[in-house]
Every structure is written in structure tokens, then in C-alpha cells.
Short mmCIF file of C-alpha atoms in Angstrom, two decimals:
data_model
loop_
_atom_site.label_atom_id
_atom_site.label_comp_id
_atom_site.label_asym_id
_atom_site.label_seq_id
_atom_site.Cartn_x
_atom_site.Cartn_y
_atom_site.Cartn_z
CA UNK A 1 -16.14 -159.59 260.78
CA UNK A 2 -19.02 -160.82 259.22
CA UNK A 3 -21.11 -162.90 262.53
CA UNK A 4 -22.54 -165.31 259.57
CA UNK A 5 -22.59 -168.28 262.18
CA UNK A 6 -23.03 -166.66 265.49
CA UNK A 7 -20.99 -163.98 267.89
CA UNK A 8 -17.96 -166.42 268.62
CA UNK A 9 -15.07 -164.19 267.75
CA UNK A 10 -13.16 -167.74 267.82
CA UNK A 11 -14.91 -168.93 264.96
CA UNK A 12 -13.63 -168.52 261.61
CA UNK A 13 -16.59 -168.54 259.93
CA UNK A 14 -17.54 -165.37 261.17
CA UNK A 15 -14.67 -163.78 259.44
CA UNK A 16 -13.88 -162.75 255.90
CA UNK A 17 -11.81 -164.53 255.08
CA UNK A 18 -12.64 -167.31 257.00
CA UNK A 19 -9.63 -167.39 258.97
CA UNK A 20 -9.67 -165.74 262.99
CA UNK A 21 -7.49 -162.81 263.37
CA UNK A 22 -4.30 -163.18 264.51
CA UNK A 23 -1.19 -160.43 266.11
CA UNK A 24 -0.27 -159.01 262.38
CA UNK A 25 -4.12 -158.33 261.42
CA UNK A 26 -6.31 -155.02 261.21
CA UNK A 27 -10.07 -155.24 262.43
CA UNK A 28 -12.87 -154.13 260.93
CA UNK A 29 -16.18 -154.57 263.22
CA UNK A 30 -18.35 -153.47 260.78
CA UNK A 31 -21.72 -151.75 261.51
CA UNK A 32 -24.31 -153.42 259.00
CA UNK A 33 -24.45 -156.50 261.03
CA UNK A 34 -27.05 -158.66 263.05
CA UNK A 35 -24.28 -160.52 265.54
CA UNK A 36 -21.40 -158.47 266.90
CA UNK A 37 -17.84 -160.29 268.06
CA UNK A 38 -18.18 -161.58 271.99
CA UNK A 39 -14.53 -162.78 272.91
CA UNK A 40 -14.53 -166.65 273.82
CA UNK A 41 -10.93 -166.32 275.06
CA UNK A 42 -7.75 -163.83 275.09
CA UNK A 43 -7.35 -161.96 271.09
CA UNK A 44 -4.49 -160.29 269.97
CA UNK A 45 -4.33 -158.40 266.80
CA UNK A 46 -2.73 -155.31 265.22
CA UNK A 47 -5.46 -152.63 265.04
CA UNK A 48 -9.26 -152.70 266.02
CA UNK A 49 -12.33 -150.65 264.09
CA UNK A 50 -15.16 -150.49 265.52
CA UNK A 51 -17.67 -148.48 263.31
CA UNK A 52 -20.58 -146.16 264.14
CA UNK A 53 -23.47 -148.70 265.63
CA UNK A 54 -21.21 -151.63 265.68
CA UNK A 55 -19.93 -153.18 269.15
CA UNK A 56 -17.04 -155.58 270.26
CA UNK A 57 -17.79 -157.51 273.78
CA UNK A 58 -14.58 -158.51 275.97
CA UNK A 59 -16.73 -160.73 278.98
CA UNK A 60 -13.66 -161.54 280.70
CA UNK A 61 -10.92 -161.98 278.48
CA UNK A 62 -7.74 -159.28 277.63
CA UNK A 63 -7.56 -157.89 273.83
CA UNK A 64 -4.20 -156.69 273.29
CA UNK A 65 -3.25 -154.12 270.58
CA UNK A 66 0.12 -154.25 269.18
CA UNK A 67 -0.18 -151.48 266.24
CA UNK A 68 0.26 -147.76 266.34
CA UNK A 69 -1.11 -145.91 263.60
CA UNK A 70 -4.93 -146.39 263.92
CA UNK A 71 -4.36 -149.01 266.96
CA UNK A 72 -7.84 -148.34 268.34
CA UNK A 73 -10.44 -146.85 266.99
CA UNK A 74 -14.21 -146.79 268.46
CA UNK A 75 -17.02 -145.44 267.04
CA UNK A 76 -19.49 -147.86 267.89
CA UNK A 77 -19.13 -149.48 271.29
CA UNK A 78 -16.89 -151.66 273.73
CA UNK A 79 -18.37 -153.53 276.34
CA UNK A 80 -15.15 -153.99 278.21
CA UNK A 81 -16.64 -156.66 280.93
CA UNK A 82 -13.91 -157.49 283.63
CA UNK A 83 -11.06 -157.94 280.73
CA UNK A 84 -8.22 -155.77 280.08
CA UNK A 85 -6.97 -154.07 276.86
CA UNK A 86 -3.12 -154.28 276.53
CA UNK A 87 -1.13 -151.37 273.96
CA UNK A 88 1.79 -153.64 273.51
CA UNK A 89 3.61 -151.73 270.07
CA UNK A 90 6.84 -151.67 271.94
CA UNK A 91 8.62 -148.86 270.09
CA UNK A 92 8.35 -145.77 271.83
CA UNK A 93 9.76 -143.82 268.83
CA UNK A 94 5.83 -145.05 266.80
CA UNK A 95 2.64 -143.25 268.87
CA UNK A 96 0.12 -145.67 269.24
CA UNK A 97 -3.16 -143.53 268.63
CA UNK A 98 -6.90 -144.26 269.79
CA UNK A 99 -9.61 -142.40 269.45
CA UNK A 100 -13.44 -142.47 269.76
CA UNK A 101 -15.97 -143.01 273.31
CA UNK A 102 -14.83 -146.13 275.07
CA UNK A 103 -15.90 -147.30 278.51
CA UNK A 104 -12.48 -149.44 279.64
CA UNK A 105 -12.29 -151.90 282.55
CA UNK A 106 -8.49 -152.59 283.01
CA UNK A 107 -6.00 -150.45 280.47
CA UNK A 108 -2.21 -151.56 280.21
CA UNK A 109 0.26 -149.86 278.38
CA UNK A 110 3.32 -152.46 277.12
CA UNK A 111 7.65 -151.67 277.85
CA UNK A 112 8.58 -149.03 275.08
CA UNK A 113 4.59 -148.51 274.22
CA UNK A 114 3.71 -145.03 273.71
CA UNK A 115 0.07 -143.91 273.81
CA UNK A 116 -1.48 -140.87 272.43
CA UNK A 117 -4.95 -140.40 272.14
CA UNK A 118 -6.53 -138.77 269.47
CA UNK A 119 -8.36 -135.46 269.46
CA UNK A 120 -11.80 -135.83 271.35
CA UNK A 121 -10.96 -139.04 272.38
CA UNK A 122 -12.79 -139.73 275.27
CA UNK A 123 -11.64 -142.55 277.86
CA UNK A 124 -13.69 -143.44 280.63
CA UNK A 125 -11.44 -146.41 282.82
CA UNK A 126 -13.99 -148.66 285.26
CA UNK A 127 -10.69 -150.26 286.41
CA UNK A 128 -6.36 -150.05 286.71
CA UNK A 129 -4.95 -148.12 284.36
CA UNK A 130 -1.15 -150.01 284.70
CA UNK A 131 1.59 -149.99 282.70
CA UNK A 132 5.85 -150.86 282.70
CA UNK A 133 7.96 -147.97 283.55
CA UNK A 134 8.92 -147.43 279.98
CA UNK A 135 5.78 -146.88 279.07
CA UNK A 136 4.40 -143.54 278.09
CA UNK A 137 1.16 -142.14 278.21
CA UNK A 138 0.80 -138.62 276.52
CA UNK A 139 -2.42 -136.72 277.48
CA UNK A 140 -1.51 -133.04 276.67
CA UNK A 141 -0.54 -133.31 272.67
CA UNK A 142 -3.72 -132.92 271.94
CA UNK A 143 -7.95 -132.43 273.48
CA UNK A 144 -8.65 -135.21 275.32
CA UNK A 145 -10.69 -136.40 278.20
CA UNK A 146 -9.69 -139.20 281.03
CA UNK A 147 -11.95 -140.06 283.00
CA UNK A 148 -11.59 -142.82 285.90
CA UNK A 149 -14.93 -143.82 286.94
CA UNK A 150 -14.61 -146.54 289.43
CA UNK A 151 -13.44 -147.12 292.75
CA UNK A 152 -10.07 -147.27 294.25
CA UNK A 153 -8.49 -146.53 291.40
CA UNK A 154 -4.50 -145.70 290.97
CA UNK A 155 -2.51 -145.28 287.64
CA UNK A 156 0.96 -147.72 288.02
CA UNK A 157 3.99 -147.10 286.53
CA UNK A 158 3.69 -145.26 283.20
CA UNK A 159 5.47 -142.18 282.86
CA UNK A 160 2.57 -139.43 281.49
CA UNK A 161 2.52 -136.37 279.92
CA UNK A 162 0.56 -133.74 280.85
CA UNK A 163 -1.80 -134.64 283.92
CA UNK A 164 -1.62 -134.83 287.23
CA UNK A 165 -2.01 -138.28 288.25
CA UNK A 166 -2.38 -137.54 292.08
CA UNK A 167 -5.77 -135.71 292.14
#
């Protein structure tokens, strides 16, 4: 990302090279910037950076992951609007990782996706946390913290690891 024209993540001039990202790419959101990425419509792309003072914005539009190593990673921040971000690997024998502070709306885990967040991750979901039945979320490998911070709110489908997704 370089936001040379303007904050359309659509907009290949913003990127280096000048070319948007596509499924097979890794993202840098770089934190010397003056214009941070706004989605314009639904992205999907390998892995996402987001670096210490550096933000992404979804407005309403889904951003779907399909790495593993280093899928997410936020140390700036994600204003997650009403989209959704999708973990869509689809090997449960890879661990997707993400790690870093990020305020979720909707979170979906992909069939055969298996999520692990990093140490100290913390992941505060507004929204559904939903998933296919292959799925796996793993919350006990390692420190962690979950938090669901809206209303109504039910985890669907994933098979999970370590907590207790009734209380």
C-alpha cells in the first residue's frame, strides 16, 4: 500500500506495484502513510499486515484470508464496519495464525480452516463468530483472549478447542 491517489483500496495506483491485490498476495499496510486502505467492495488476498499506527477500514464489505502462516496480523488498527472477515486456508493440517488487538464485526472460519491465534492475541467480536463444521478454532494452544462484545451473540458450527462456548 502506498494511498498515493486516495484511500480506494480498488485503485491500483495506491499500490506498489501498481496492480490491486489479488487471492495469492501478502499485505503490507504500512504505517508511514497519510491515506490508509477503505474497502470499495469485497478483497481477498493471502495474508494481511497491518503495522503499528497503520489502519485498514472494511465499511461494509467481507475481506477474506486464505493463508496460514502470518494470515493476519494487526498491529495498527481494523475498523471492521458491518463486514465480515472470512479464514478460508482450507487445509486443516496448516494453522492459520493471527495475532495483534482487533475489534471484529462478523468472523467466519472456512471447511478444513484451522485457526490459532497467536500469543496475546486479543479478539474482541462486535458480531457472529460462524464457521462450517470442519472448521476448527483452537483457543487453548497458547494465551489468548476472546472477547464477544455485542449483543445476541452465538458461535455456529466450528468445532473449538479449549473454551466453553456456552457461557
Amino acid at each position: 500500500w502506498t494511498g498515493s491517489s486516495n484511500t480506494d483500496w480498488n485503485n491500483p495506483d495506491n499500490w506498489s506495484p501498481t496492480v490491486v491485490p489479488v487471492t495469492t498476495d501478502d499485505v503490507l499496510i504500512p504505517e508511514v502513510q497519510t491515506v490508509y486502505p477503505v474497502l470499495t467492495s469485497d478483497a481477498e488476498i493471502k495474508t494481511l499486515e497491518i503495522a503499528a499506527s497503520a489502519s485498514l477500514s472494511a465499511s461494509s464489505y467481507n475481506l477474506t484470508i486464505n493463508g496460514y502462516t502470518g494470515a493476519w496480523t494487526n498491529n495498527g488498527t481494523f475498523n471492521a464496519g458491518s463486514g465480515t472477515v472470512r479464514f478460508t486456508h482450507g487445509i486443516n493440517t496448516h494453522v492459520v495464525t493471527a495475532s495483534g488487538n482487533t475489534q471484529f464485526n462478523n468472523i467466519y472460519f472456512g471447511e478444513n480452516t484451522y485457526l490459532r491465534p497467536g500469543s496475546n492475541t486479543h479478539m474482541k467480536i462486535s458480531g457472529l463468530a460462524s464457521g462450517e463444521p470442519t472448521s476448527i478454532v483452537d483457543l487453548s494452544a497458547v494465551g489468548n483472549t476472546v472477547e464477544y462484545n455485542g449483543t445476541d451473540q452465538y458461535f455456529s458450527n466450528p468445532a473449538t478447542v479449549g473454551f466453553d462456548v456456552t457461557g
